[in-house]
Coordinates of C-alpha atoms and ligand atoms in Angstrom, one line a residue:
M16 CA -12.2 24.3 -11.1
K17 CA -9.6 26.0 -9.0
R18 CA -11.0 24.7 -5.7
R19 CA -7.7 25.0 -3.7
A20 CA -7.3 28.6 -4.8
F21 CA -10.9 29.2 -3.9
L22 CA -10.4 27.7 -0.4
R23 CA -7.2 29.7 0.2
S24 CA -8.9 32.9 -0.7
A25 CA -12.1 32.0 1.3
L26 CA -10.0 31.2 4.4
A27 CA -7.9 34.4 4.0
A28 CA -11.0 36.5 3.7
A29 CA -12.4 34.8 6.7
A30 CA -9.4 35.6 8.8
T31 CA -9.4 39.3 7.9
A32 CA -13.2 40.0 7.9
A33 CA -14.1 37.6 10.7
I34 CA -17.0 36.0 8.8
P35 CA -19.2 34.0 11.2
Q36 CA -18.4 30.3 11.0
Q37 CA -21.7 29.2 9.6
H38 CA -21.3 31.6 6.6
L39 CA -17.7 30.3 6.0
L40 CA -19.0 26.7 5.8
A41 CA -21.8 27.8 3.5
A42 CA -19.3 29.5 1.3
L43 CA -17.2 26.3 1.1
Y44 CA -20.1 24.3 -0.3
Q45 CA -21.5 26.9 -2.7
P46 CA -20.9 26.7 -6.4
L47 CA -17.1 27.3 -6.7
R48 CA -17.2 29.7 -9.6
Q49 CA -20.0 31.8 -10.8
D50 CA -18.6 32.7 -14.2
V51 CA -18.5 29.3 -15.9
P52 CA -19.1 29.7 -19.6
D53 CA -21.4 27.5 -21.7
I54 CA -19.3 24.8 -23.3
P55 CA -19.8 22.9 -26.5
A56 CA -19.7 19.1 -26.1
V57 CA -20.7 15.9 -27.8
T58 CA -22.9 12.9 -26.8
G59 CA -21.9 9.3 -26.9
D60 CA -23.7 8.9 -30.2
G61 CA -22.1 11.9 -31.8
R62 CA -24.7 14.7 -31.3
E63 CA -23.5 18.2 -30.7
L64 CA -24.8 19.9 -27.5
T65 CA -24.0 22.9 -25.3
L66 CA -23.4 22.4 -21.6
R67 CA -24.8 25.4 -19.6
G68 CA -22.3 27.1 -17.4
R69 CA -24.8 27.1 -14.5
D70 CA -25.2 23.3 -14.7
I71 CA -21.4 22.8 -14.8
A72 CA -20.9 25.0 -11.8
E73 CA -23.6 23.0 -10.0
L74 CA -21.8 19.8 -10.8
G75 CA -18.6 21.3 -9.4
A76 CA -20.4 22.1 -6.2
R77 CA -21.6 18.5 -5.9
L78 CA -18.1 17.1 -5.9
R79 CA -15.8 16.5 -3.0
G80 CA -13.1 16.2 -5.7
H81 CA -12.3 18.8 -8.4
L82 CA -14.1 19.6 -11.7
L83 CA -11.5 20.7 -14.3
L84 CA -12.2 22.7 -17.5
A85 CA -9.7 23.5 -20.2
G86 CA -7.4 26.2 -18.9
D87 CA -7.7 25.2 -15.2
D88 CA -4.7 24.2 -13.1
G89 CA -4.2 20.4 -13.4
Y90 CA -6.4 20.0 -16.6
E91 CA -3.4 19.3 -18.9
D92 CA -2.0 16.6 -16.5
A93 CA -5.4 15.0 -15.8
R94 CA -6.4 14.7 -19.5
Q95 CA -3.3 12.6 -20.3
I96 CA -3.2 8.9 -20.4
L97 CA -0.1 6.7 -20.6
N98 CA 0.2 6.4 -24.4
P99 CA 1.0 9.9 -25.8
S100 CA -0.4 9.0 -29.2
F101 CA -3.9 9.7 -27.6
D102 CA -3.9 13.5 -27.3
K103 CA -7.6 14.2 -26.5
R104 CA -9.3 17.1 -24.8
P105 CA -12.4 16.4 -22.7
A106 CA -14.9 19.2 -22.2
L107 CA -15.0 18.3 -18.4
I108 CA -12.8 16.3 -16.1
A109 CA -14.4 15.1 -12.9
R110 CA -11.5 14.2 -10.6
V111 CA -13.6 12.1 -8.2
A112 CA -12.8 11.6 -4.5
G113 CA -15.3 8.8 -3.8
A114 CA -18.4 6.9 -4.9
A115 CA -20.7 9.9 -4.2
D116 CA -18.6 11.9 -6.7
V117 CA -18.8 9.1 -9.3
R118 CA -22.6 9.1 -8.9
A119 CA -22.8 12.9 -9.4
A120 CA -20.6 12.7 -12.6
V121 CA -22.6 9.7 -14.0
D122 CA -25.9 11.5 -13.3
F123 CA -24.6 14.6 -15.1
A124 CA -23.4 12.7 -18.1
R125 CA -26.7 10.7 -18.4
D126 CA -28.9 13.8 -17.8
H127 CA -27.1 15.8 -20.4
G128 CA -28.1 13.8 -23.4
G129 CA -25.8 10.9 -22.8
L130 CA -22.6 13.0 -22.8
L131 CA -19.7 11.1 -24.2
L132 CA -18.1 9.5 -21.1
A133 CA -14.6 8.1 -20.5
V134 CA -13.5 6.5 -17.3
K135 CA -9.8 6.7 -16.3
C136 CA -8.1 4.7 -13.6
G137 CA -4.4 4.0 -14.4
G138 CA -4.7 5.3 -17.9
H139 CA -3.0 2.3 -19.5
S140 CA -5.6 1.7 -22.2
F141 CA -4.0 0.7 -25.5
S142 CA -7.1 1.9 -27.4
G143 CA -7.3 5.3 -25.7
A144 CA -10.6 4.3 -24.1
S145 CA -10.0 6.3 -20.9
T146 CA -10.0 9.7 -22.6
C147 CA -12.2 11.5 -25.1
D148 CA -12.6 14.7 -27.1
R149 CA -15.4 17.1 -25.9
G150 CA -17.1 14.6 -23.5
M151 CA -16.5 14.0 -19.8
M152 CA -13.6 12.1 -18.3
I153 CA -14.2 10.6 -14.9
D154 CA -10.7 10.6 -13.5
L155 CA -10.6 8.0 -10.6
S156 CA -7.0 8.7 -9.7
P157 CA -7.7 10.7 -6.5
F158 CA -9.8 7.7 -5.4
R159 CA -7.1 5.4 -4.2
N160 CA -7.3 3.3 -1.1
V161 CA -6.6 -0.3 0.0
R162 CA -7.9 -1.8 3.3
V163 CA -6.7 -5.3 4.3
D164 CA -8.3 -7.6 6.9
P165 CA -5.5 -10.2 7.4
A166 CA -7.5 -12.5 9.6
A167 CA -10.3 -12.7 7.0
R168 CA -7.8 -12.7 4.1
R169 CA -9.7 -10.0 2.3
A170 CA -8.7 -6.7 0.7
W171 CA -11.0 -3.9 -0.3
V172 CA -9.6 -1.7 -3.1
T173 CA -11.2 1.5 -4.3
G174 CA -11.8 2.0 -8.1
G175 CA -8.9 4.4 -8.8
S176 CA -6.1 2.3 -7.2
L177 CA -3.0 1.0 -9.0
L178 CA -1.8 -2.6 -8.8
G179 CA 1.3 -1.6 -6.8
H180 CA -0.8 -0.1 -4.1
V181 CA -2.6 -3.4 -3.5
D182 CA 0.6 -5.6 -3.5
H183 CA 2.3 -3.2 -1.1
E184 CA -0.6 -3.3 1.4
T185 CA -1.4 -7.0 1.2
M186 CA 2.2 -8.3 1.2
A187 CA 2.7 -6.4 4.5
Y188 CA 0.8 -9.4 5.9
G189 CA 2.3 -12.0 3.6
L190 CA -1.0 -12.1 1.6
V191 CA -1.5 -11.6 -2.1
A192 CA -4.0 -11.4 -5.0
P193 CA -2.8 -12.1 -8.5
F194 CA -2.4 -9.0 -10.7
G195 CA -0.5 -7.8 -13.8
T196 CA 3.3 -7.4 -14.2
V197 CA 3.6 -3.5 -14.2
S198 CA 2.8 -1.9 -10.9
H199 CA 1.5 1.4 -12.2
T200 CA -1.3 -0.3 -14.2
G201 CA -4.8 0.5 -12.9
V202 CA -6.9 -2.0 -10.9
G203 CA -10.0 -0.5 -12.6
G204 CA -9.1 -1.4 -16.2
L205 CA -7.1 -4.6 -15.5
V206 CA -9.4 -6.3 -13.1
T207 CA -12.6 -5.7 -15.0
Q208 CA -11.1 -7.3 -18.2
G209 CA -9.3 -10.3 -16.7
G210 CA -5.9 -9.7 -15.1
F211 CA -2.9 -11.9 -16.2
G212 CA 0.2 -11.9 -14.2
R213 CA 3.0 -13.6 -12.4
L214 CA 0.7 -15.6 -10.1
G215 CA -2.0 -16.3 -12.6
R216 CA -1.1 -19.9 -13.3
R217 CA -1.3 -20.6 -9.6
F218 CA -4.2 -18.5 -8.4
G219 CA -6.1 -17.6 -11.6
L220 CA -6.9 -14.3 -13.2
S221 CA -7.5 -11.3 -11.0
I222 CA -11.2 -11.7 -11.7
D223 CA -11.1 -15.2 -10.3
N224 CA -10.2 -13.8 -6.9
L225 CA -13.0 -11.3 -6.7
E226 CA -15.5 -11.8 -3.9
S227 CA -17.7 -8.8 -4.6
V228 CA -17.7 -5.3 -6.3
Q229 CA -19.6 -2.1 -5.9
V230 CA -20.6 -0.5 -9.1
V231 CA -22.2 2.9 -10.0
T232 CA -24.5 1.9 -12.9
A233 CA -25.8 4.2 -15.6
D234 CA -28.9 5.1 -13.6
G235 CA -26.6 6.5 -10.8
R236 CA -27.3 3.8 -8.3
L237 CA -24.4 2.3 -6.3
L238 CA -24.9 -1.5 -6.4
H239 CA -23.3 -4.3 -4.5
A240 CA -22.7 -7.3 -6.7
S241 CA -21.5 -10.8 -5.7
A242 CA -22.4 -14.4 -6.2
E243 CA -25.5 -13.8 -4.1
E244 CA -26.6 -10.3 -5.0
N245 CA -26.9 -8.8 -8.5
E246 CA -25.2 -11.9 -9.7
N247 CA -25.5 -11.1 -13.4
L248 CA -23.8 -7.8 -12.9
F249 CA -21.1 -9.5 -10.9
W250 CA -20.7 -12.1 -13.7
G251 CA -20.5 -9.3 -16.3
V252 CA -18.0 -7.1 -14.5
R253 CA -15.6 -10.1 -14.4
G254 CA -14.4 -9.8 -18.0
G255 CA -16.9 -7.4 -19.5
G256 CA -14.6 -4.4 -18.7
G257 CA -16.3 -1.0 -18.0
N258 CA -19.5 -1.9 -20.0
F259 CA -21.8 -1.9 -17.0
G260 CA -20.7 1.0 -14.9
V261 CA -17.8 2.4 -12.8
V262 CA -16.5 -0.1 -10.2
T263 CA -15.9 2.0 -7.1
N264 CA -14.8 -0.9 -4.8
F265 CA -13.3 -4.4 -5.4
E266 CA -13.2 -7.0 -2.7
F267 CA -10.5 -9.6 -3.2
R268 CA -9.8 -13.0 -1.6
L269 CA -6.1 -13.2 -0.6
H270 CA -3.7 -16.1 -0.6
P271 CA -0.7 -16.5 1.7
L272 CA 2.7 -15.9 -0.1
Q273 CA 6.2 -15.9 1.2
Q274 CA 8.0 -12.5 1.0
K275 CA 10.6 -13.8 -1.5
V276 CA 9.9 -15.6 -4.7
V277 CA 12.5 -16.7 -7.3
G278 CA 12.3 -14.3 -10.2
G279 CA 14.0 -12.0 -12.8
R280 CA 15.1 -12.1 -16.4
I281 CA 17.4 -14.4 -18.4
M282 CA 18.5 -13.2 -21.8
F283 CA 20.0 -15.2 -24.7
P284 CA 21.3 -14.2 -28.1
L285 CA 18.8 -14.1 -31.0
E286 CA 20.4 -17.3 -32.4
V287 CA 18.6 -19.4 -29.8
A288 CA 15.1 -18.1 -30.8
R289 CA 14.1 -21.3 -32.6
D290 CA 15.2 -23.6 -29.8
A291 CA 13.6 -21.2 -27.2
L292 CA 10.3 -21.2 -29.0
A293 CA 10.3 -25.0 -29.5
M294 CA 11.0 -25.5 -25.8
Y295 CA 8.4 -23.0 -24.8
A296 CA 5.8 -24.6 -27.0
D297 CA 6.2 -27.9 -25.1
Y298 CA 7.2 -27.0 -21.6
G299 CA 5.2 -23.7 -21.5
A300 CA 2.0 -25.6 -21.6
E301 CA 3.2 -28.2 -19.0
M302 CA 5.1 -26.1 -16.5
P303 CA 4.2 -26.4 -12.8
D304 CA 1.5 -23.8 -11.8
E305 CA 4.0 -22.1 -9.6
L306 CA 6.2 -21.2 -12.6
Y307 CA 5.3 -18.2 -14.8
A308 CA 7.5 -17.5 -17.7
D309 CA 7.0 -14.9 -20.4
L310 CA 9.0 -15.4 -23.5
S311 CA 10.0 -12.3 -25.7
V312 CA 12.0 -11.9 -28.9
T313 CA 13.2 -8.3 -29.2
L314 CA 14.9 -6.4 -32.0
P315 CA 16.2 -3.1 -30.4
P316 CA 16.5 0.2 -32.4
G317 CA 19.8 1.4 -33.8
G318 CA 20.9 -2.0 -35.2
Q319 CA 21.7 -3.5 -31.8
P320 CA 21.7 -7.3 -31.8
G321 CA 18.4 -9.0 -31.1
V322 CA 17.7 -10.9 -27.9
V323 CA 15.5 -13.7 -26.6
G324 CA 14.4 -13.3 -23.0
F325 CA 12.4 -15.0 -20.3
S326 CA 10.8 -13.1 -17.5
V327 CA 10.1 -15.6 -14.8
C328 CA 8.5 -15.9 -11.4
Y329 CA 8.6 -19.1 -9.4
S330 CA 6.4 -18.9 -6.4
G331 CA 6.7 -22.4 -5.0
P332 CA 9.2 -23.6 -2.4
A333 CA 12.6 -22.0 -3.2
G334 CA 14.4 -25.3 -3.2
D335 CA 12.3 -26.5 -6.2
A336 CA 13.0 -23.5 -8.4
E337 CA 16.1 -24.7 -10.2
K338 CA 14.4 -27.9 -11.3
A339 CA 11.5 -26.0 -12.7
L340 CA 13.8 -23.5 -14.5
A341 CA 16.2 -26.2 -15.9
P342 CA 14.7 -26.4 -19.4
I343 CA 15.1 -22.6 -19.8
R344 CA 18.7 -22.7 -18.5
A345 CA 19.5 -25.6 -20.8
L346 CA 19.1 -23.3 -23.8
G347 CA 22.8 -22.3 -23.5
K348 CA 25.0 -19.6 -22.1
P349 CA 22.9 -16.5 -21.3
L350 CA 23.9 -13.0 -22.1
S351 CA 22.6 -12.0 -18.7
D352 CA 20.8 -13.7 -15.9
D353 CA 19.4 -11.9 -12.8
I354 CA 17.0 -14.6 -11.7
K355 CA 17.4 -14.9 -7.9
A356 CA 15.4 -14.9 -4.7
V357 CA 13.7 -11.5 -4.7
D358 CA 11.1 -9.7 -2.8
Y359 CA 7.8 -10.2 -4.5
V360 CA 6.7 -6.6 -4.4
A361 CA 10.1 -5.5 -5.8
L362 CA 9.7 -8.0 -8.7
Q363 CA 6.2 -6.6 -9.4
R364 CA 7.8 -3.2 -9.8
S365 CA 10.7 -4.4 -11.9
G366 CA 8.9 -3.9 -15.2
D367 CA 7.8 -0.3 -14.4
I368 CA 8.5 2.3 -17.0
D369 CA 10.3 5.5 -15.8
D370 CA 9.0 7.8 -18.5
P371 CA 6.2 6.0 -20.3
R372 CA 5.0 9.1 -22.1
A373 CA 8.3 9.3 -24.0
T374 CA 7.3 6.2 -26.1
G375 CA 4.6 5.8 -28.7
I376 CA 3.3 2.2 -28.5
Y377 CA 1.2 0.1 -30.9
L378 CA 0.4 -3.5 -30.5
K379 CA -1.5 -6.4 -31.9
S380 CA -2.5 -9.3 -29.8
G381 CA -4.2 -12.7 -29.8
F382 CA -4.7 -15.8 -27.8
L383 CA -3.0 -19.1 -28.7
A384 CA -4.2 -22.5 -27.5
S385 CA -0.8 -23.8 -28.5
L386 CA 2.4 -22.4 -29.9
S387 CA 2.6 -24.1 -33.3
P388 CA 5.8 -24.6 -35.3
A389 CA 4.3 -22.2 -38.0
V390 CA 4.0 -19.4 -35.5
A391 CA 7.4 -20.1 -34.1
E392 CA 8.9 -19.9 -37.6
I393 CA 7.1 -16.6 -38.4
V394 CA 8.6 -15.1 -35.2
A395 CA 12.1 -16.6 -35.5
G396 CA 12.4 -15.9 -39.2
G397 CA 10.1 -13.1 -40.0
L398 CA 10.5 -10.3 -37.4
E399 CA 12.2 -7.2 -38.9
G400 CA 14.0 -4.6 -36.9
H401 CA 14.2 -0.9 -37.7
P402 CA 16.7 1.7 -36.6
E403 CA 14.0 3.9 -35.0
R404 CA 11.9 1.4 -33.2
V405 CA 11.8 -1.5 -30.8
T406 CA 10.2 -4.5 -32.5
R407 CA 9.1 -7.2 -30.1
V408 CA 7.0 -10.3 -29.9
A409 CA 6.1 -11.4 -26.4
F410 CA 4.0 -14.2 -25.0
Q411 CA 2.2 -13.6 -21.7
H412 CA 1.9 -17.0 -20.0
S413 CA -1.6 -18.3 -19.4
G414 CA -2.9 -21.8 -18.6
G415 CA -2.7 -23.4 -15.2
A416 CA -5.4 -22.3 -12.8
I417 CA -6.7 -19.8 -15.4
G418 CA -7.7 -22.6 -17.7
R419 CA -9.4 -24.6 -15.0
V420 CA -12.3 -22.1 -14.7
D421 CA -15.4 -22.8 -16.8
P422 CA -15.5 -20.3 -19.7
L423 CA -19.1 -19.5 -18.9
A424 CA -18.5 -18.9 -15.2
T425 CA -17.3 -15.3 -15.8
A426 CA -17.7 -13.0 -18.8
F427 CA -14.0 -13.7 -19.7
A428 CA -14.4 -16.5 -22.3
Q429 CA -10.9 -17.4 -23.4
R430 CA -10.1 -20.0 -20.8
D431 CA -8.4 -22.4 -23.2
A432 CA -5.6 -20.0 -24.1
K433 CA -2.1 -21.1 -23.1
Y434 CA -0.4 -17.9 -24.3
N435 CA -1.5 -14.3 -24.9
M436 CA 0.7 -13.4 -27.9
L437 CA 1.6 -9.7 -28.4
G438 CA 3.4 -8.0 -31.4
I439 CA 4.6 -4.7 -30.1
T440 CA 6.3 -1.7 -31.7
G441 CA 7.6 1.3 -29.7
W442 CA 9.2 4.5 -30.9
R443 CA 10.5 7.7 -29.4
Y444 CA 7.3 9.9 -29.4
G445 CA 7.5 13.3 -31.1
P446 CA 6.6 15.3 -34.1
D447 CA 9.4 13.8 -36.2
A448 CA 8.5 10.1 -35.4
N449 CA 7.1 8.1 -38.3
A450 CA 4.4 6.5 -36.2
K451 CA 2.3 5.3 -39.1
A452 CA 5.2 3.3 -40.6
H453 CA 5.8 1.6 -37.3
M454 CA 2.1 0.8 -36.8
D455 CA 1.8 -0.4 -40.5
Y456 CA 4.8 -2.7 -40.0
M457 CA 3.1 -4.5 -37.1
R458 CA -0.2 -4.6 -38.9
G459 CA 1.5 -6.4 -41.8
F460 CA 3.5 -8.7 -39.6
W461 CA 0.3 -9.7 -37.7
K462 CA -1.5 -10.7 -40.9
D463 CA 0.6 -13.8 -40.9
I464 CA 0.0 -14.5 -37.2
E465 CA -3.7 -13.7 -36.9
P466 CA -5.0 -17.0 -38.5
H467 CA -3.3 -18.9 -35.7
T468 CA -4.9 -16.9 -32.9
H469 CA -8.4 -17.3 -31.5
G470 CA -9.7 -14.0 -30.1
F471 CA -7.8 -11.4 -28.1
Y472 CA -7.5 -10.0 -24.7
T473 CA -9.8 -6.9 -24.5
A474 CA -7.3 -5.1 -22.2
D475 CA -4.8 -5.2 -25.1
M476 CA -7.3 -4.0 -27.7
V477 CA -6.3 -1.2 -30.1
P478 CA -8.7 1.1 -31.9
D479 CA -8.7 -0.6 -35.3
V480 CA -10.7 -3.7 -34.0
S481 CA -14.1 -3.9 -35.5
Q482 CA -17.4 -4.2 -33.6
Q483 CA -17.9 -7.6 -35.2
E484 CA -14.6 -8.8 -33.9
I485 CA -15.4 -7.5 -30.4
Q486 CA -18.7 -9.4 -30.4
A487 CA -17.2 -12.6 -31.6
N488 CA -14.4 -12.4 -29.0
Y489 CA -17.0 -12.7 -26.2
R490 CA -17.8 -16.1 -27.7
A491 CA -20.7 -18.0 -26.0
N492 CA -20.9 -15.2 -23.4
H493 CA -22.0 -12.5 -25.7
E494 CA -25.7 -13.2 -25.4
R495 CA -25.7 -13.0 -21.6
L496 CA -23.5 -9.9 -21.8
V497 CA -26.1 -8.2 -24.0
A498 CA -28.8 -9.1 -21.4
V499 CA -26.7 -7.6 -18.6
K500 CA -26.0 -4.5 -20.7
N501 CA -29.7 -4.1 -21.5
R502 CA -30.5 -4.2 -17.8
Y503 CA -27.8 -1.9 -16.4
D504 CA -26.8 0.4 -19.3
P505 CA -29.6 0.4 -21.9
T506 CA -28.5 3.7 -23.5
N507 CA -24.8 2.6 -23.8
L508 CA -23.6 5.5 -21.6
F509 CA -20.4 3.3 -20.9
R510 CA -19.3 2.7 -24.5
L511 CA -15.6 3.5 -24.5
N512 CA -14.5 -0.1 -24.0
A513 CA -14.7 -3.4 -25.8
N514 CA -18.3 -2.5 -26.2
V515 CA -21.3 -4.7 -25.8
K516 CA -24.1 -3.0 -27.7
P517 CA -27.5 -2.9 -25.9
T518 CA -30.5 -4.1 -28.0
V519 CA -33.3 -2.5 -26.0
K520 CA -34.8 0.9 -26.7
A521 CA -34.3 2.8 -23.4
Ligands
LIG779 P1 -7.5 2.9 -18.1 O1 -6.9 3.4 -19.4 O2 -7.6 3.8 -17.0 O3 -8.9 2.2 -18.4 C1 -9.0 1.2 -19.4 C2 -10.5 0.8 -19.5 O4 -10.9 0.3 -18.3 C3 -11.4 1.9 -19.9 O5 -12.4 1.4 -20.8 C4 -12.0 2.4 -18.7 O6 -13.3 2.9 -18.9 C5 -12.1 1.1 -17.9 N1 -12.0 1.3 -16.4 C6 -11.0 1.9 -15.7 N2 -11.3 1.9 -14.4 C7 -12.5 1.4 -14.3 C8 -13.4 1.2 -13.1 N3 -13.0 1.5 -11.9 N4 -14.6 0.6 -13.4 C9 -15.0 0.3 -14.6 N5 -14.2 0.5 -15.7 C10 -13.0 1.0 -15.5 N6 -2.8 -6.5 -18.5 C11 -2.7 -7.7 -17.9 O7 -3.7 -8.4 -17.7 N7 -1.5 -8.1 -17.3 C12 -0.4 -7.4 -17.5 O8 0.7 -7.8 -17.0 C13 -0.5 -6.2 -18.2 N8 0.6 -5.4 -18.3 C14 0.5 -4.1 -18.9 C15 1.6 -3.3 -18.9 C16 1.5 -2.0 -19.5 C17 2.7 -1.1 -19.5 C18 0.3 -1.6 -20.1 C19 0.2 -0.3 -20.8 C20 -0.8 -2.5 -20.1 C21 -0.7 -3.7 -19.5 N9 -1.8 -4.6 -19.4 C22 -1.7 -5.8 -18.7 C23 -3.1 -4.2 -20.0 C24 -4.0 -3.5 -19.0 O9 -4.6 -4.5 -18.2 C25 -5.0 -2.6 -19.7 O10 -4.3 -1.6 -20.4 C26 -6.0 -2.0 -18.6 O11 -7.0 -1.4 -19.3 C27 -5.3 -1.0 -17.7 O12 -6.1 -0.5 -16.7 P2 -6.0 1.0 -16.4 O13 -7.0 1.2 -15.3 O14 -4.6 1.4 -16.2 O15 -6.6 1.6 -17.7

């Protein structure tokens, strides 16, 4: 709803007509628009329903943020997520300003037949889970704040914040929590599903550094969850994604980190792919925890020559970096090499995408406990380029501290993974793009890879994963996840995620 326009006109009217102050304040908190039409919508389980205009107006009045309907200023921007292939139109978008707004939106969705509900933080979902057609989107993007207590080495981060916001605030004190590699990714989606990144081998996944969370659950309560309080909810939120509610606050433990690490990219010609994969298979599993190295093999569009690259971050003493990097440098003469002492926050921004919505993206992914010669050969010998797409295989480095956590200690079960392998296609998004052909290519390529993988990272999930595969992916943690789901979301209000199906009748 056009709240700003409303405020402007209310204030202008007040100035001319000299409305007594108590009336002006009353006007500010009244329903913002009286003429809201009834709107057709859909519930989470696919039933059609009509939302009454009066109820919608009341919800708008309950929010400190904005409620947007189709046609309102800001609606077209707010409904978008990063991947332009998902072009959905929610019936309502609640742009929430705080936890009270989240509670109001969740109450509304639950009390209106279990309205289809999507939750958007950074909007990076590969499965389009943060938007929906004809349901409600809770858009957390106005709800961004980071508070740091340097003495206690803690950071409190609100549910709509982006990774770069946290790095920026904590590194001002030489403190850090481990996050992902692209700074415009949302804390909300990344941290509830795991959180792999440049410091993961040293400090673990993002979830391993959580002290507590606050969650708005399906019944509209705001719950504090930690190892001592609501411990099953705390366990489930660390790897179970958005299944149990909307996390409005994350409390992280922080680690000291020097301002500069040694990082950057080194690129080699495609001819070294076999040697690079063989080296990575051995050394990748053994590297010091301070070294993080992602390997990628990329075939660019337009027939450009392919490249093999390592994106690295060495966070130990600078003097030890070259020794740690020696096996990578020994691969031969690089095409380019920008690895140097670099500000950590700048390195965290170095993979940011200027215009992400210009590119359609599809990926397949799976965890590897080891990088076998068979997988290396499929990558080195079987990847096919295309004039109109980027074709890439990448390995996000795992192991180290990530693998030293008991698989049952958090809902994230894949602790034995040494690599998160991704097969990615990207094409210029537009009506003429042959998206299906690019997606089909990757599906075909992945058929040969999949038997070598064991499970997948839910944050890299695409829509064509079956419910059976999702359930199996939670491994031995699935049963406990169902119990937590039954307790906190028995009607499956929060279903747009790697969904844990409740088994109780609500
Ligand atoms: P959104 O699309 O906003 O949300 C994704 C899911 O999270 C939805 O199901 C949503 O309901 C849920 N959710 C969002 N906020 C909350 C909240 N506050 N409470 C509860 N549920 C919530 N992952 C890594 O681990 N490491 C990486 O280095 C990495 N790099 C990436 C780079 C790019 C360019 C992209 C597109 C993705 C990357 N990912 C990485 C995957 C990323 O973690 C997921 O896409 C994640 O879902 C992004 O979070 P988001 O908040 O931006 O997503």
